Amino acid sequence: MDKIRMITPIAELDGDEMTRVIWQWIKDVLILPFVDLKTEYYDLSLTNREATKDAVTKESAAAIDRLGVGVKCATITPNAQRVKEYSLTSMWKSPNGTIRAALDGTVFREPIMVDGVSPLVPSWTSPIIIARHAYGDVYKDVETLCPQGSKAELVVTDALGEKRYLIADYGKSGGVALGMHNLDSSIRSFAKSCFNYALSKKQDLWFSSKDTISATYDHRFKDIFAEEYEANYKADFEKVGITYFYTLIDDAVARVMRSHGGFIWACKNYDGDVMSDMLATAFGSLAMMTSVLVSPTGKYEFEAAHGTVTRHYYRHLQGETTGTNPVATIFAWSGALRKRGELDGSEALVKYADALEDACIETIEKGYMTGDLKAIFKKEGVTPVSLTTMEFLHKIAELLEKKL
Ligand code: NAP
Ligand code: MG
């Protein structure tokens, strides 16, 4: 078989621990035999981030921006214990945070659905993709205790002077106060990323906030989304046949529960934090959740939502074989290669990505899977078999070869 040609490379960001091991296996078993893979390789292992003083992370973000598509392996975000374990000279920041900031991007989380792993909400027959605004609000707030008898005010100063707004008079009871903010530029980038991704997925976009109560702050989000939509996206949405609508978060929650899925739900920072954890649990497994970073200018980075699976790695190092689920990492690769194919007009690459995903899903639906899925798998007439990661990859490869 001739290998599928690639025109433009993608940025490949390698990572840490068990996911780094699986990264290489996925390439060896599922990609390199079929695709003449072209990547620009960046080693984001903690060891190399230390060796390059984290320059490699910034270079990799620039590569995604230049090439338009990247694929990333899970990486360690160092804490005090990792600083010791890896003898770090600094507690390097989360690569995901650095790349997100460099690309001014929004993260979209999407569950991978298979027949046999049912969401807790029976009506959800298609995935619900959640987009979380990743700047500001309560994550960048200023908070303080306010003693008895004190008064809290909001003061805004500009060239013309100062405006003061009374927050509360604390009187006999002390209390608390909080100041938070957001930026028009960040809200606009968030909106653009959401509209771009909805067009790319050809799925409806919902945006929700609490503008009835927060009549200036949340309303600003609603207005910027509406402005962007009218000015830059409405015509394309109509052409593709998808819709955008805004609704109050209370209404959105009720609609989500009654829906069949198959749409993108954009949330403010806090709502997105909470709702994405709820959806991940309700859809069944963190190991089956993918994550896509989309910039307002339409650059894409694909990855698995889970971490480096440290506990499995230590078992692997002791010579044990593990059944670490590679599906979300495989889908990161297929997502990146599909996007590359779409951008380069390479139908063969798009078809390969589709076949790879179908092969994964069908392998599981036939009953071959890793232990984490076996524990939750229920399908009439199928007795699930628990495989090691490598056995599972080879099962997928068998089916992929037939499809290609
Ligand atoms: P984790 O790596 O996601 O793993 C947590 C647990 O979830 C695992 O111990 C495992 O449970 C289960 N699990 C997750 N993915 C799995 C898979 N593919 N197959 C089977 N089981 C899976 O999270 P963590 O232990 O909190 O974090 C480990 C490291 O990852 C940390 O250093 C953290 O900084 C990093 N991290 C990176 C990213 C990223 O790069 N995007 C995201 C999150 C965390 P059992 O052990 O019970 O089998
Ligand atoms: Mg959370």
XYZ file of C-alpha atoms and ligand atoms in Angstrom:
453
model
C 0.000 0.000 0.000
C 1.253 3.502 -0.836
C 1.507 5.709 2.190
C -0.758 8.752 2.336
C 1.197 11.874 1.459
C 1.165 14.981 3.621
C 1.733 18.426 2.121
C 2.225 20.682 5.152
C 3.621 19.412 8.457
C 1.796 19.631 11.771
C 3.406 20.708 15.039
C 3.996 17.626 17.211
C 4.316 18.317 20.953
C 5.579 15.282 22.857
C 4.964 15.002 26.592
C 5.493 12.988 29.750
C 5.133 9.647 31.531
C 2.610 7.019 30.363
C 1.139 9.222 27.658
C 4.646 9.734 26.210
C 5.085 5.970 25.996
C 1.687 5.568 24.328
C 2.431 8.501 22.008
C 5.257 6.555 20.365
C 3.223 3.321 20.227
C 0.331 5.087 18.483
C 2.727 6.439 15.883
C 4.412 3.058 15.373
C 1.249 0.955 15.163
C -1.466 3.242 13.785
C 0.127 6.134 11.911
C 3.573 5.467 10.424
C 2.520 2.268 8.545
C -0.181 4.259 6.709
C 0.890 7.903 6.539
C 4.072 9.524 5.290
C 3.966 11.596 8.467
C 5.349 15.125 8.360
C 5.715 16.881 11.703
C 7.806 19.572 13.331
C 8.762 17.844 16.574
C 8.911 19.652 19.934
C 9.847 17.750 23.063
C 7.744 19.195 25.899
C 8.838 16.562 28.430
C 9.545 18.177 31.780
C 13.223 17.236 31.383
C 13.478 19.178 28.133
C 11.425 22.100 29.419
C 13.981 22.313 32.238
C 16.922 21.988 29.803
C 15.563 24.760 27.560
C 14.289 26.928 30.427
C 10.817 26.386 28.955
C 11.783 28.017 25.632
C 10.599 24.828 23.876
C 7.020 25.481 25.017
C 7.005 28.963 23.504
C 8.596 27.656 20.297
C 5.939 24.971 20.023
C 3.160 27.553 20.415
C 4.739 29.642 17.659
C 4.890 26.531 15.458
C 1.161 25.871 15.930
C 0.488 29.485 15.000
C 2.687 29.219 11.895
C 1.559 25.775 10.708
C -2.092 26.161 11.746
C -2.372 22.686 13.315
C -0.734 21.017 16.303
C -1.129 17.814 18.283
C -0.067 17.633 21.926
C 0.696 14.819 24.349
C -0.226 15.266 28.022
C 2.490 16.985 30.059
C 3.316 17.318 33.735
C 2.363 20.619 35.326
C 5.028 20.858 38.019
C 4.148 21.242 41.682
C 6.490 21.249 44.684
C 6.853 17.472 44.579
C 7.754 17.470 40.853
C 10.324 20.228 41.420
C 12.127 17.799 43.723
C 11.549 14.699 41.569
C 12.998 16.389 38.450
C 15.477 18.752 40.218
C 13.875 21.744 38.528
C 15.409 25.201 38.706
C 11.931 26.732 38.502
C 8.323 25.583 38.884
C 7.649 25.893 35.131
C 4.120 26.985 34.279
C 1.545 24.645 32.794
C 2.386 24.244 29.072
C -1.337 24.265 28.331
C -1.663 27.666 30.000
C 1.374 29.022 28.122
C 0.127 27.780 24.733
C -3.431 28.958 25.380
C -2.157 32.425 26.271
C 0.192 32.553 23.249
C -2.612 31.616 20.853
C -5.282 33.589 22.773
C -7.313 30.407 22.367
C -10.416 28.737 23.734
C -10.560 25.087 24.803
C -13.354 22.861 23.509
C -13.916 19.530 25.273
C -15.666 16.765 23.403
C -16.564 13.256 24.606
C -15.958 10.257 22.318
C -19.107 8.147 22.275
C -19.297 4.388 21.737
C -22.242 2.032 21.817
C -21.831 0.229 25.125
C -20.648 3.174 27.213
C -23.879 5.063 27.819
C -24.100 8.604 29.119
C -25.937 8.969 32.418
C -28.526 11.056 30.566
C -30.249 8.582 28.221
C -31.407 11.199 25.696
C -27.818 12.268 24.901
C -27.219 10.337 21.708
C -24.594 12.781 20.348
C -21.723 14.509 22.111
C -22.128 17.874 23.792
C -19.033 20.003 23.227
C -18.288 22.540 25.895
C -16.295 25.742 25.351
C -14.949 27.497 28.396
C -13.767 31.102 28.388
C -10.349 30.892 29.990
C -9.723 34.458 31.127
C -10.784 36.572 34.069
C -13.907 36.699 36.247
C -13.528 34.999 39.609
C -10.196 33.387 38.497
C -8.481 36.791 38.502
C -10.426 38.499 41.259
C -9.499 40.540 44.305
C -11.179 39.468 47.518
C -11.197 40.832 51.008
C -12.808 40.453 54.391
C -14.706 43.581 55.406
C -14.889 44.262 59.128
C -17.935 45.483 61.032
C -18.672 49.128 60.363
C -16.729 49.200 57.088
C -17.936 50.201 53.648
C -16.853 48.731 50.298
C -16.836 50.788 47.097
C -15.938 50.138 43.493
C -13.679 52.921 42.198
C -12.986 53.381 38.485
C -10.429 55.998 37.509
C -9.760 57.421 34.060
C -8.421 60.643 32.527
C -11.604 62.483 33.431
C -11.475 61.534 37.069
C -12.947 58.999 39.366
C -16.298 57.235 39.654
C -17.357 55.492 42.849
C -20.054 52.871 43.286
C -21.184 51.693 46.699
C -20.987 47.908 47.013
C -22.120 47.516 50.606
C -22.306 49.157 53.987
C -21.338 46.431 56.429
C -22.948 47.956 59.526
C -23.080 45.670 62.530
C -22.212 42.505 60.617
C -18.822 42.194 58.966
C -18.687 40.478 55.600
C -16.785 39.900 52.389
C -16.279 41.700 49.089
C -14.874 40.736 45.719
C -13.801 42.677 42.647
C -13.499 40.962 39.297
C -13.068 41.959 35.689
C -12.947 40.898 32.100
C -11.647 42.473 28.885
C -13.573 43.220 25.696
C -10.610 41.903 23.688
C -10.647 38.562 25.499
C -14.425 38.183 25.251
C -14.211 38.960 21.538
C -11.471 36.358 20.976
C -13.577 33.831 22.889
C -16.589 34.618 20.692
C -14.527 34.342 17.483
C -13.041 30.995 18.530
C -16.548 29.689 19.295
C -17.998 30.847 15.972
C -14.992 29.438 14.063
C -15.247 26.082 15.794
C -19.018 25.846 15.250
C -18.431 26.430 11.524
C -15.610 23.895 11.482
C -17.814 21.260 13.198
C -21.006 22.357 11.383
C -22.843 22.355 14.709
C -25.147 24.849 16.427
C -23.613 27.180 18.989
C -25.304 28.082 22.274
C -23.994 30.758 24.588
C -25.351 31.244 28.065
C -24.766 33.627 30.957
C -26.773 35.366 33.679
C -27.470 38.713 32.010
C -30.814 39.221 33.750
C -29.065 39.570 37.106
C -25.699 40.792 35.853
C -27.193 43.431 33.595
C -23.889 45.147 32.721
C -21.163 42.531 33.201
C -22.748 39.413 31.714
C -24.699 41.576 29.311
C -21.389 42.767 27.854
C -20.578 39.152 26.911
C -23.986 38.750 25.286
C -23.558 41.992 23.293
C -20.054 41.155 22.050
C -21.186 37.704 20.908
C -24.153 39.291 19.098
C -21.947 41.966 17.456
C -19.419 39.401 16.214
C -22.146 37.116 14.959
C -23.962 39.819 12.996
C -20.803 41.361 11.567
C -18.654 38.351 10.755
C -20.361 34.978 11.016
C -24.111 35.156 10.342
C -23.823 34.696 6.578
C -21.519 31.663 6.957
C -23.771 30.112 9.605
C -26.752 30.443 7.277
C -24.771 28.977 4.387
C -23.768 25.946 6.476
C -27.280 25.664 7.960
C -26.375 26.039 11.632
C -27.699 28.481 14.216
C -26.329 30.620 17.012
C -28.445 31.566 19.950
C -28.053 33.154 23.338
C -30.009 31.979 26.346
C -30.003 32.448 30.105
C -27.824 29.837 31.844
C -30.822 28.481 33.792
C -32.659 27.870 30.542
C -29.518 26.409 28.930
C -29.135 23.831 31.713
C -32.755 22.715 31.316
C -32.386 22.487 27.544
C -29.096 20.592 27.776
C -30.703 17.942 29.979
C -33.580 17.454 27.539
C -31.412 17.602 24.402
C -30.029 14.848 22.201
C -26.583 16.501 22.123
C -24.812 17.421 18.901
C -24.099 21.101 19.662
C -21.480 23.393 21.168
C -22.201 25.090 24.471
C -20.109 28.177 25.208
C -19.792 29.114 28.873
C -18.164 31.837 30.921
C -15.065 30.838 32.900
C -16.703 29.562 36.089
C -19.741 28.023 34.388
C -17.421 26.223 31.957
C -15.208 24.902 34.761
C -18.173 23.364 36.571
C -20.201 22.257 33.556
C -17.254 20.580 31.795
C -16.586 18.407 34.856
C -20.257 17.528 35.030
C -20.401 16.605 31.339
C -17.166 14.569 31.509
C -18.620 12.480 34.333
C -22.031 12.185 32.708
C -20.527 11.006 29.407
C -18.738 8.159 31.176
C -14.955 8.451 31.207
C -12.159 11.014 31.349
C -10.109 8.658 29.177
C -12.669 9.212 26.385
C -12.592 13.002 26.407
C -10.720 15.046 23.813
C -9.787 18.662 23.947
C -9.191 21.167 21.135
C -7.653 24.608 21.531
C -8.930 27.019 18.864
C -7.493 30.498 18.353
C -9.606 33.459 17.178
C -7.687 33.321 13.890
C -8.518 29.647 13.365
C -5.383 27.752 14.516
C -5.999 24.359 16.130
C -4.253 22.276 18.775
C -5.625 18.795 19.556
C -5.022 16.757 22.707
C -6.513 14.293 25.186
C -8.261 15.869 28.178
C -6.638 13.500 30.694
C -3.188 13.821 32.245
C -0.019 11.753 31.989
C -1.531 8.801 33.947
C 1.328 8.742 36.459
C 0.220 5.671 38.403
C 0.277 3.520 35.258
C 3.694 4.905 34.315
C 5.293 3.808 37.563
C 3.867 0.320 37.002
C 5.199 0.390 33.429
C 8.661 1.339 34.718
C 8.593 -1.737 36.987
C 8.090 -3.901 33.938
C 4.337 -4.435 34.289
C 2.136 -4.180 31.208
C -0.706 -1.742 31.665
C -4.091 -1.271 30.051
C -3.916 2.490 29.740
C -6.662 3.756 27.447
C -5.089 5.374 24.341
C -8.357 6.443 22.666
C -8.350 10.156 23.541
C -4.713 10.444 22.426
C -5.494 8.619 19.158
C -8.357 11.066 18.574
C -5.971 13.953 19.172
C -3.882 12.613 16.258
C -6.887 11.911 14.037
C -8.310 15.366 14.786
C -5.038 17.063 13.862
C -4.522 15.006 10.695
C -8.138 15.587 9.583
C -7.765 19.334 10.065
C -4.459 19.261 8.163
C -6.168 17.327 5.378
C -9.044 19.826 5.235
C -6.696 22.812 5.120
C -4.442 21.239 2.479
C -7.315 19.821 0.422
C -6.041 16.273 0.974
C -9.048 13.989 0.828
C -6.888 10.928 1.514
C -5.712 12.324 4.832
C -9.273 13.216 5.876
C -10.428 9.709 4.970
C -7.554 8.180 6.932
C -8.539 10.205 10.026
C -12.171 9.106 9.696
C -11.124 5.463 9.263
C -8.827 5.619 12.295
C -11.631 6.941 14.512
C -14.138 4.423 13.144
C -11.662 1.602 13.739
C -11.229 2.651 17.401
C -14.956 2.852 18.007
C -15.767 -0.413 16.230
C -13.005 -2.275 18.063
C -14.544 -1.246 21.386
C -18.078 -1.999 20.190
C -16.931 -5.526 19.248
C -15.853 -5.972 22.867
C -12.083 -5.262 22.766
C -11.021 -2.502 25.139
C -8.827 -1.447 28.052
C -9.801 -2.199 31.649
C -11.199 1.243 32.473
C -13.860 0.804 29.759
C -14.541 -2.848 30.544
C -15.631 -1.719 34.001
C -18.432 0.441 32.556
C -19.195 -1.362 29.267
C -22.692 -2.834 28.784
C -23.905 -4.060 25.417
C -26.297 -6.882 24.699
C -24.648 -9.901 23.125
C -21.095 -8.602 23.668
C -18.822 -9.831 26.446
C -16.090 -7.241 26.913
C -12.457 -8.408 26.898
C -9.826 -6.399 28.724
C -6.600 -5.874 26.719
C -3.236 -4.270 27.374
C -2.624 -0.987 25.570
C -0.416 -2.654 22.937
C -2.888 -5.496 22.284
C -5.682 -2.952 21.920
C -3.634 -0.849 19.467
C -2.977 -3.937 17.325
C -6.690 -4.803 17.307
C -7.442 -1.293 16.061
C -4.681 -1.584 13.437
C -6.202 -4.815 12.052
C -9.515 -3.084 11.483
C -7.893 0.094 10.165
C -5.957 -1.867 7.577
C -9.190 -3.435 6.301
C -10.869 -0.040 6.088
C -8.004 1.481 4.099
P -4.573 11.721 35.040
O -3.231 11.549 34.447
O -5.655 12.114 34.102
O -4.970 10.389 35.777
C -5.880 10.275 36.838
C -6.413 8.850 36.918
O -7.471 8.704 35.972
C -5.403 7.787 36.551
O -4.607 7.425 37.637
C -6.304 6.680 36.033
O -6.937 5.987 37.109
C -7.390 7.452 35.322
N -7.026 7.714 33.897
C -6.785 8.906 33.297
N -6.523 8.736 32.002
C -6.583 7.416 31.769
C -6.391 6.606 30.618
N -6.057 7.162 29.440
N -6.533 5.266 30.741
C -6.870 4.707 31.907
N -7.056 5.409 33.028
C -6.916 6.750 32.969
O -4.544 12.873 36.160
P -3.554 13.114 37.412
O -3.093 11.822 37.975
O -4.268 14.074 38.248
O -2.300 13.868 36.796
C -1.099 13.228 36.374
C -0.202 14.263 35.725
O -0.826 14.745 34.544
C 0.069 15.478 36.599
O 1.467 15.738 36.615
C -0.676 16.610 35.925
O 0.036 17.829 36.013
C -0.753 16.162 34.490
N -1.935 16.650 33.737
C -1.729 17.081 32.463
C -2.786 17.460 31.673
C -2.503 17.899 30.274
O -1.382 17.928 29.846
N -3.518 18.239 29.525
C -4.091 17.387 32.165
C -4.297 16.915 33.463
C -3.205 16.549 34.247
P -6.369 4.632 37.779
O -4.992 4.925 38.273
O -7.364 4.386 38.863
O -6.376 3.560 36.712
Mg -12.933 21.935 37.238
